[in-house]
Short mmCIF file of C-alpha atoms in Angstrom, two decimals:
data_model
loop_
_atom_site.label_atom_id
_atom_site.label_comp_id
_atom_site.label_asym_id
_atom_site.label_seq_id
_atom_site.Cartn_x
_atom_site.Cartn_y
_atom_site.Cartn_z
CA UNK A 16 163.41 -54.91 98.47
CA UNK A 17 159.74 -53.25 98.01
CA UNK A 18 156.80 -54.10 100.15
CA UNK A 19 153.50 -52.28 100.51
CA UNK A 20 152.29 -52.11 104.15
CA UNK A 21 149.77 -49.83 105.01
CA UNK A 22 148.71 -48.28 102.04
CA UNK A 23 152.44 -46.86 101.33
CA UNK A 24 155.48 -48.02 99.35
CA UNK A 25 157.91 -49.18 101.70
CA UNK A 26 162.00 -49.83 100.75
CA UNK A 27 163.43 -52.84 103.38
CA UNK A 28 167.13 -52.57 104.52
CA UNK A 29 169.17 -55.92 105.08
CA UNK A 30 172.91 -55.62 106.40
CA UNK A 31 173.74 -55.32 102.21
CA UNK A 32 172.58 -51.57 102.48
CA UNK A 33 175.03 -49.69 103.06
CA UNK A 34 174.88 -46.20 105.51
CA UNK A 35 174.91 -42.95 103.48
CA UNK A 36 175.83 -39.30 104.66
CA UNK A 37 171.88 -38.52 104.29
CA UNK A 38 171.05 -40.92 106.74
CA UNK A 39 172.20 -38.79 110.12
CA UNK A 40 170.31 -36.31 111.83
CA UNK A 41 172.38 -33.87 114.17
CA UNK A 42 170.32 -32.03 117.38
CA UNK A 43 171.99 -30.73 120.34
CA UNK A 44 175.68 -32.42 120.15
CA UNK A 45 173.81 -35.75 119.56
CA UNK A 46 173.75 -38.14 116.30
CA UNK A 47 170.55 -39.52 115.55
CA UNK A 48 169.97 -42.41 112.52
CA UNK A 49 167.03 -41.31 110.80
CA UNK A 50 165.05 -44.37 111.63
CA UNK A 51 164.76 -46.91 108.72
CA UNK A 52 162.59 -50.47 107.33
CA UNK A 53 165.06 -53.34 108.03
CA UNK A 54 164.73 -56.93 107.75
CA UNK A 55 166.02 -58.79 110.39
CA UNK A 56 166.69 -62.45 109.80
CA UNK A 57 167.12 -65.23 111.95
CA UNK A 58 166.74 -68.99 111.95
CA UNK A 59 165.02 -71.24 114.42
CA UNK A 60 166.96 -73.03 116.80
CA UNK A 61 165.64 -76.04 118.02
CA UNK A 62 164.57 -74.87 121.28
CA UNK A 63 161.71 -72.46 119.14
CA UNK A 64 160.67 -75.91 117.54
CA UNK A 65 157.30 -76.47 118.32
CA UNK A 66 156.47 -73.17 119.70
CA UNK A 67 153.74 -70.77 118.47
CA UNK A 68 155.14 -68.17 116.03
CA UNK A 69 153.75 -64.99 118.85
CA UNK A 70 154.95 -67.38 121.81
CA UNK A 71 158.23 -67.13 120.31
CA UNK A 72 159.15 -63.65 119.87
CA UNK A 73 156.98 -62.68 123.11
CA UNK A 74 159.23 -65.50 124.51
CA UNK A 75 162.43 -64.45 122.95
CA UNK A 76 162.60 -61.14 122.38
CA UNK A 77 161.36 -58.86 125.01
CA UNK A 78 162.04 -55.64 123.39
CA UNK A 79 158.40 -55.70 122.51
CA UNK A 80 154.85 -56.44 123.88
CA UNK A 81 152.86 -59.73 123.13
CA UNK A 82 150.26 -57.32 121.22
CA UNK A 83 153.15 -56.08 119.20
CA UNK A 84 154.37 -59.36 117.68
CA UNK A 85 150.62 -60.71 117.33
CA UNK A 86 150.03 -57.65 115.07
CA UNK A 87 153.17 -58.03 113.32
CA UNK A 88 152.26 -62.02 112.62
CA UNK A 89 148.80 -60.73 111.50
CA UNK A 90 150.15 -58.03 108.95
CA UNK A 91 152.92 -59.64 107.09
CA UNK A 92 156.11 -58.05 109.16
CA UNK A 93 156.90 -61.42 110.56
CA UNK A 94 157.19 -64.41 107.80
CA UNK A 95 158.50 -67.75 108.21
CA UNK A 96 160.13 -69.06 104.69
CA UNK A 97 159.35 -65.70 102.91
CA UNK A 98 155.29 -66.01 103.92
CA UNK A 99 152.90 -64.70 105.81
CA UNK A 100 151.54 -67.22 109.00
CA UNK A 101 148.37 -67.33 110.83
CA UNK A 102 149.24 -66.05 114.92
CA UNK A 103 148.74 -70.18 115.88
CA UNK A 104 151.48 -70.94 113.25
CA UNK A 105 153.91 -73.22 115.32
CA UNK A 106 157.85 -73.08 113.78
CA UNK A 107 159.73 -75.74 112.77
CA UNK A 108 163.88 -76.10 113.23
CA UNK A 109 166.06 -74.41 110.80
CA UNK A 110 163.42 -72.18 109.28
CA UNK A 111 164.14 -68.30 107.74
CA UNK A 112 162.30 -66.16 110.44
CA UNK A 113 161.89 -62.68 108.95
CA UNK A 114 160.83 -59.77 111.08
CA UNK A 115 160.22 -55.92 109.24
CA UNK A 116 161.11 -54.05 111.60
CA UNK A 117 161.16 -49.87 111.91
CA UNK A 118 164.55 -49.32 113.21
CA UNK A 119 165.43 -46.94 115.87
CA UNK A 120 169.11 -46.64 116.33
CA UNK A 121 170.26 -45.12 120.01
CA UNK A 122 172.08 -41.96 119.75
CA UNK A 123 175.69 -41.59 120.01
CA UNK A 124 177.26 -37.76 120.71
CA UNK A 125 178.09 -36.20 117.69
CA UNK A 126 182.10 -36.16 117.68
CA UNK A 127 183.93 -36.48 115.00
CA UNK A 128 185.48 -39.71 113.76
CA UNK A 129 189.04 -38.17 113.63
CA UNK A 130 191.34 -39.96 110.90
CA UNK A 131 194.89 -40.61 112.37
CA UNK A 132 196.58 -42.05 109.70
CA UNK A 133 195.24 -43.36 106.22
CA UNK A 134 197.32 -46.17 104.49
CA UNK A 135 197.02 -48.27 101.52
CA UNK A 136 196.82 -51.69 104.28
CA UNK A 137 195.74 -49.71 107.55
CA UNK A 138 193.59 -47.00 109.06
CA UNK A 139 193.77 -45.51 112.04
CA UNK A 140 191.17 -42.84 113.90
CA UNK A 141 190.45 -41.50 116.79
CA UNK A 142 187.32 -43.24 118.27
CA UNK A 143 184.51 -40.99 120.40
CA UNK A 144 183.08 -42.38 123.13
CA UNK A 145 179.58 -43.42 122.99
CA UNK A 146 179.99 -44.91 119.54
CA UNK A 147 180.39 -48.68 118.94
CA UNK A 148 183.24 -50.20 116.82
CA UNK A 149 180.98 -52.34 114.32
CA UNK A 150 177.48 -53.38 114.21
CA UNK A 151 176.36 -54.60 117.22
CA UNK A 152 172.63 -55.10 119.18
CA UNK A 153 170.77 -52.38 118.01
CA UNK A 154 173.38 -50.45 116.84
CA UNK A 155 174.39 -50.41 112.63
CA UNK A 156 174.69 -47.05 111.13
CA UNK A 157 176.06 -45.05 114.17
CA UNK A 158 178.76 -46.99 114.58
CA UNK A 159 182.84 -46.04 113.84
CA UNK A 160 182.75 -48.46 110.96
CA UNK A 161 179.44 -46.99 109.54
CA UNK A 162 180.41 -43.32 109.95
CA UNK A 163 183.53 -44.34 108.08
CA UNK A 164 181.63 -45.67 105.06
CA UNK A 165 179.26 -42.75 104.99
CA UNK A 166 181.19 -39.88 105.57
CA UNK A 167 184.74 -40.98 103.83
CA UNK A 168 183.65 -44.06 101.77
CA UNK A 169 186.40 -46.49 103.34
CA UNK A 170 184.39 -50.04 103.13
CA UNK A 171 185.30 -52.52 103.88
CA UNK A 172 187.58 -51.99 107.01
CA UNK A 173 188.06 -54.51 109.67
CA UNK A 174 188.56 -53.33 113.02
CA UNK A 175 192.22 -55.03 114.70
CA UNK A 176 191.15 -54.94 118.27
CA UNK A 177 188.18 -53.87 120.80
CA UNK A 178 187.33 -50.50 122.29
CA UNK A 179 184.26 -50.52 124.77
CA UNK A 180 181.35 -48.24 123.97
CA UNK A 181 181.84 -45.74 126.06
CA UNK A 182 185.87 -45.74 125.66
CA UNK A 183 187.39 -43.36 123.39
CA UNK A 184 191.01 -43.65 121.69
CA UNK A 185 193.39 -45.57 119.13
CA UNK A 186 191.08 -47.82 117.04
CA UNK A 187 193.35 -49.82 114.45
CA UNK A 188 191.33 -50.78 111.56
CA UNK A 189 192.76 -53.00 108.51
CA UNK A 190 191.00 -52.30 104.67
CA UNK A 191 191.61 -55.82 104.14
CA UNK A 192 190.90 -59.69 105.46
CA UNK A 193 194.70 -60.29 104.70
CA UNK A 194 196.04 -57.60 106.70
CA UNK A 195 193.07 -58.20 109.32
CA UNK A 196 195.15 -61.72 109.85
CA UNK A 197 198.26 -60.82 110.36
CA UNK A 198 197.46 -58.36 113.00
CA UNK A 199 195.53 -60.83 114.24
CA UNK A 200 198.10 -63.56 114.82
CA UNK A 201 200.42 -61.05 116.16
CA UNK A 202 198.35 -59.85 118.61
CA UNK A 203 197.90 -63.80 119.85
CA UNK A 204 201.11 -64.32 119.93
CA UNK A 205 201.91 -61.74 122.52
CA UNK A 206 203.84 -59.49 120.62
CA UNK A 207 201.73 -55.90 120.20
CA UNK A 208 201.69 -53.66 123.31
CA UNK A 209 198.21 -51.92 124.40
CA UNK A 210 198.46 -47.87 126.27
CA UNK A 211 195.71 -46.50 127.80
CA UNK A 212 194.83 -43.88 129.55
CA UNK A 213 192.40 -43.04 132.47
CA UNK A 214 191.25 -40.20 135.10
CA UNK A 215 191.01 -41.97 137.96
CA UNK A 216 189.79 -40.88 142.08
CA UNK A 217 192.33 -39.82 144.20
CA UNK A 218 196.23 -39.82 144.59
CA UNK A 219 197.26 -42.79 142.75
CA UNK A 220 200.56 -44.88 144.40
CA UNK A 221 203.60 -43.17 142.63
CA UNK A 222 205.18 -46.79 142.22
CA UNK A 223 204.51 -49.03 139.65
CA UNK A 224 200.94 -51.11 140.38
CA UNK A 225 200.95 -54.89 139.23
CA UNK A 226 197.45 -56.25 139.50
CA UNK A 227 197.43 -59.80 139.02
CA UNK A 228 193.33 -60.70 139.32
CA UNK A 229 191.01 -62.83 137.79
CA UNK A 230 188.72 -61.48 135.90
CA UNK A 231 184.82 -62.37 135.70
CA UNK A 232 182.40 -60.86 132.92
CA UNK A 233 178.44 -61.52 133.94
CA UNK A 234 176.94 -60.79 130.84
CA UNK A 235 173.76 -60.59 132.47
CA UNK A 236 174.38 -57.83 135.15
CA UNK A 237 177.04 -56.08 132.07
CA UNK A 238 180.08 -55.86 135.11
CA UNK A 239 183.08 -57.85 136.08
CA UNK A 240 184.50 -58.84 139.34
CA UNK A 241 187.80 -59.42 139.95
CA UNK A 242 188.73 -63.17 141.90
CA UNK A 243 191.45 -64.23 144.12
CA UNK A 244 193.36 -67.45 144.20
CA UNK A 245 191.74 -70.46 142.69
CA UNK A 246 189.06 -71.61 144.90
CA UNK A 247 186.50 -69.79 146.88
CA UNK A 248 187.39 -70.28 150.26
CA UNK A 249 184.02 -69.76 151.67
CA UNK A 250 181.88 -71.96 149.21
CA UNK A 251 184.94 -74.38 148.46
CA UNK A 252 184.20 -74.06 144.62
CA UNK A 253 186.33 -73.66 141.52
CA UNK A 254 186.32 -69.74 140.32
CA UNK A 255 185.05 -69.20 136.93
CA UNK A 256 186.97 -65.91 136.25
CA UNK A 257 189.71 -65.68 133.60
CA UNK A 258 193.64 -64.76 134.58
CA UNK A 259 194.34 -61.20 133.58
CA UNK A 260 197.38 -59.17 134.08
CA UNK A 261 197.18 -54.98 134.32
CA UNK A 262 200.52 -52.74 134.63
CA UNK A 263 199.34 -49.25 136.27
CA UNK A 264 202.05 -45.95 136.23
CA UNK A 265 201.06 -42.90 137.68
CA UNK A 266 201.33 -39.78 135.23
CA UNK A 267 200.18 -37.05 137.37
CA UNK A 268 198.35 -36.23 140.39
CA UNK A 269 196.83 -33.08 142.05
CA UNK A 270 195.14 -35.22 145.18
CA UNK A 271 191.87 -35.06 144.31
CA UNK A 272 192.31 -36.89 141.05
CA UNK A 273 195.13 -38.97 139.16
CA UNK A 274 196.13 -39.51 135.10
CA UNK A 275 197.05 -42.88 135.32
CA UNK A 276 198.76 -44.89 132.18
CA UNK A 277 197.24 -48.53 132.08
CA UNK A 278 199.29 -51.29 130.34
CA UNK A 279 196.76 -54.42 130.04
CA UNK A 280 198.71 -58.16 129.46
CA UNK A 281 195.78 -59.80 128.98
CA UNK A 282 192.22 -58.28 127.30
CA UNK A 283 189.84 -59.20 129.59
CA UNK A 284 186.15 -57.82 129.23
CA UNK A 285 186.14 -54.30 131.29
CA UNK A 286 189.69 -55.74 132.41
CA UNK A 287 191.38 -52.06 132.89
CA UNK A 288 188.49 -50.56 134.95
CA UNK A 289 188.20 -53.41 137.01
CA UNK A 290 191.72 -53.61 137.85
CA UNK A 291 191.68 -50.05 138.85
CA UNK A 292 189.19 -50.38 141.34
CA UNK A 293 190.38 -53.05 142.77
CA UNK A 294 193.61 -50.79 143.41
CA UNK A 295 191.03 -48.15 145.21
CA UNK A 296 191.29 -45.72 142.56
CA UNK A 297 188.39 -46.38 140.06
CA UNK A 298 187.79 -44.26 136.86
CA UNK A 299 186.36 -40.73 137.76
CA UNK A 300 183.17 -40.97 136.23
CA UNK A 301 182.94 -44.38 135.70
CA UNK A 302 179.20 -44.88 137.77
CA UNK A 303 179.03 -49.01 136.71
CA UNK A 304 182.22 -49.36 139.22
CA UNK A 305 182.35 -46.66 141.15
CA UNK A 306 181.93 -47.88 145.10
CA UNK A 307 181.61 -47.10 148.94
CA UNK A 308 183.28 -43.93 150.09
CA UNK A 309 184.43 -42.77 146.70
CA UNK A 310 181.11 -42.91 145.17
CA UNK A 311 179.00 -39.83 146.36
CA UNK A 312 182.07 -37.57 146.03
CA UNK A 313 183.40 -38.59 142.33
CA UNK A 314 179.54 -38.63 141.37
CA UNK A 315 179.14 -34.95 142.67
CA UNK A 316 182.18 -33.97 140.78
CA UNK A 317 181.07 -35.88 137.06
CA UNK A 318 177.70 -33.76 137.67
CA UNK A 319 179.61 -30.74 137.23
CA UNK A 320 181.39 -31.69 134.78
CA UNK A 321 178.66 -32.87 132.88
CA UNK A 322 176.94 -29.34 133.18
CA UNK A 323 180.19 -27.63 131.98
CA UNK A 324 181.22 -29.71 129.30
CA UNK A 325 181.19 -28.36 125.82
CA UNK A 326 181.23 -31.04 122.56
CA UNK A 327 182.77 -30.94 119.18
CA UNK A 328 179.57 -31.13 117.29
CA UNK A 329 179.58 -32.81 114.06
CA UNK A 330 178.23 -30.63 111.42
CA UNK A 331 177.21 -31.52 107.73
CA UNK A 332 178.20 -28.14 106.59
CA UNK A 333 177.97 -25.61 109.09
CA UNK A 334 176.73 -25.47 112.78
CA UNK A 335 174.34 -23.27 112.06
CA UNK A 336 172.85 -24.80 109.08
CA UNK A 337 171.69 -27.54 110.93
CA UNK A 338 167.86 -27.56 111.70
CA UNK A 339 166.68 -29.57 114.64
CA UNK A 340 164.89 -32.63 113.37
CA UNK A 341 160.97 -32.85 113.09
CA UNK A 342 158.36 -35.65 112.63
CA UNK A 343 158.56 -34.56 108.46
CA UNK A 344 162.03 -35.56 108.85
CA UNK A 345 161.38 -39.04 108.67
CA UNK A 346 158.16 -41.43 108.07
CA UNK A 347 155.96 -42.35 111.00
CA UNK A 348 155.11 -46.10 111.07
CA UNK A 349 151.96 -46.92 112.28
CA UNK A 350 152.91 -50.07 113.93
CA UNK A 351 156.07 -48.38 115.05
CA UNK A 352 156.32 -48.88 119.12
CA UNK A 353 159.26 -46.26 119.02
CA UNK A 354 157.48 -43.41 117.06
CA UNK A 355 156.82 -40.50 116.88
CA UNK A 356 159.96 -40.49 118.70
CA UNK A 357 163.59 -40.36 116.99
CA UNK A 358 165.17 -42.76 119.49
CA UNK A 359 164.44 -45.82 120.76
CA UNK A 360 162.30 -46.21 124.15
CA UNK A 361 165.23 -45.76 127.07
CA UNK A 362 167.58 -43.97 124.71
CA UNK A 363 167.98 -40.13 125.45
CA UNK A 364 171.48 -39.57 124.33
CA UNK A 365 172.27 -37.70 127.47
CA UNK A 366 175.14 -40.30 128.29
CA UNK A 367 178.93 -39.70 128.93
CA UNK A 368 182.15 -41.23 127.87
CA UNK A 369 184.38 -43.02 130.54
CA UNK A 370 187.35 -41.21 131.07
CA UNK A 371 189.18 -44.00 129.75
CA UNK A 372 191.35 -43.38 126.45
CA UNK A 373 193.79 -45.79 124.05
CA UNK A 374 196.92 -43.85 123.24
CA UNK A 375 198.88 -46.31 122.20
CA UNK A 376 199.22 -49.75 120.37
CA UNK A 377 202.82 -51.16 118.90
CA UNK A 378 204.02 -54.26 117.22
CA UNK A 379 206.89 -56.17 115.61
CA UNK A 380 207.76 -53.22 113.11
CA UNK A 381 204.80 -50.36 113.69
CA UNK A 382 203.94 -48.04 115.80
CA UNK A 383 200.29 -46.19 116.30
CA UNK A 384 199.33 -42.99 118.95
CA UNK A 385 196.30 -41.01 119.47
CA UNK A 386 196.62 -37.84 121.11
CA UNK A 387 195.70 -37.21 124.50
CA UNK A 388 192.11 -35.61 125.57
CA UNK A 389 191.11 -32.81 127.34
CA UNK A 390 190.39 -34.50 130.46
CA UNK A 391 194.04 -35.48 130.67
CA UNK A 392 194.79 -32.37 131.98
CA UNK A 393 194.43 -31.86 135.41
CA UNK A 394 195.74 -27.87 135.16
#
């Protein structure tokens, strides 16, 4: 799709496009999206009936400033029905909201996508941390299924099961709907088996750890707590948290730190890292539930190791064929509130992976692994 904005050609992206090899930019053990036009598309629910066109997205989506979105409405990059709409344009229920956007993906680290195992029904890879499954938020290109279409031309896949963000490991992915279904039902009925991995603080309990804990996700603070019993005590009200069920074995253990193999029951949002700190032993580096005395000490540690560390850069051709990007890499937008800059406002790439790692999933009649990182060993 072809618009002209601003005196220049411009090419709109939907979710149709698909990512190409030409579309990353590598700098410093980070991958960058070279920032794109993309049409998002919504329709208006019937809570935006009635409201103005700029009182909606100010209202809505607070990514942006009000002056943003009244500019937008004024220039054509937000339409209602396929047209442009004066600023005091109020929206009706059901109606095609389009908004041109100049998309700035967030940077993931710039590890490879490793392929485990390639089958005619199945694929299997080694996720990095930092990169998303599938399209998600403002994530679409870096993401494990997008990297798999660009770089190795596997479309479409259809990812079996969930791996955080920032959790790297095992990520089962089926090249068809079919096969996406019967992993599916197999994993609801109870009968595939889930091995992670994790670095946790201190020396974990050499016998086997049982946590039996509800589980709460707050999707606006982006952390669970864990629940006892059925009732609060103290307020006398029902909990809201979901019954989950973790099996913890200690690996190894040199006192200041312990490999611990996680076997989750139930798949509870942030369910694993939870559990273990409810046990006392949260993940190393894991700063969203890291608490109390553990906290200043494990922090002080991931610092150093986050000075030390050393990446497996993803490279095109050759590491040192690879320019560092600059503003001719990609076109400037003039009502871009992200440019010049390659990543989105808040976004500096400088994040870490948890040291939490699938190794292992199994079913009826098949098997998967993933080898074990570097942070596994505590030699």
């Amino acid at each position: 799709m072809k618009r002209n904005r601003e005196n220049m050609e411009i090419v709109w992206q939907t979710p149709a496009n698909p990512p190409e090899r030409h579309d990353y930019i590598f700098r410093n053990g980070i991958r960058y999206v070279k920032p794109y036009y993309f049409e998002f598309i919504s329709h208006a629910k019937n809570r935006w009936a009635g409201k103005t066109i700029v009182d909606l997205f100010a209202d809505e989506f607070k990514g942006r400033n009000r002056d943003y979105y009244d500019s937008a409405v004024k220039s054509g990059r937000i339409q209602v029905d396929g047209k442009t709409v004066p600023v005091s344009y109020r929206v009706q229920s059901s109606q095609k909201i389009s908004h041109f956007v100049h998309r700035h993906e967030p940077p993931v680290m710039a590890l490879d996508v490793a392929i485990l195992h390639k089958g005619e029904d199945v694929l299997t890879v080694c996720k990095p941390a930092s990169v998303p499954v599938h399209p998600c938020g403002q994530y679409r290109k870096n993401t494990v299924v997008g990297i798999l279409q660009a770089e190795h031309d596997f479309a479409p896949l259809f990812p079996v099961h969930r791996l955080d963000r920032l959790v790297s490991g095992l990520l089962i992915l089926a090249r068809s709907a079919s096969q996406a279904d019967i992993f599916r039902q197999q994993i609801e009925s109870g009968t595939v088996q889930k091995q992670y991995i994790a670095k946790v603080v201190g020396e974990f309990p050499e016998e086997e750890q049982i946590v039996n804990l509800r589980v709460n996700f707050n999707a606006r603070e982006g952390r669970s707590t864990v629940e006892v019993g059925d009732t609060d005590e103290k307020d006398n009200k029902t909990l809201n948290g979901k019954a989950a069920c973790t099996k913890f074995t200690r690996i190894c253990t040199n006192g200041k730190y312990s490999i611990v193999s996680c076997h989750p029951i139930t798949g509870r949002t942030h369910q694993i890292r939870v559990h273990l700190q409810s046990t006392g032993h949260p993940i190393a580096n894991d700063t969203l539930y890291l608490t109390g005395d553990v906290n200043s000490g494990s922090r002080r540690a991931f610092d150093v190791v986050k000075s030390n560390r050393s990446l497996n850069v993803k490279c095109n051709d050759n590491c040192d064929s690879q320019p560092e990007y600059s503003i001719e890499d990609f076109d400037i937008d003039p009502l871009c509130t992200n440019c010049p800059n390659l990543a989105p406002i808040g976004y500096d790439g400088s994040e870490e992976g948890l040291w939490l790692h699938c190794v292992r999933y199994s079913g009826p009649d098949w098997v998967y692994e993933c080898p074990y990182p570097e942070w596994a060993s505590l030699s």
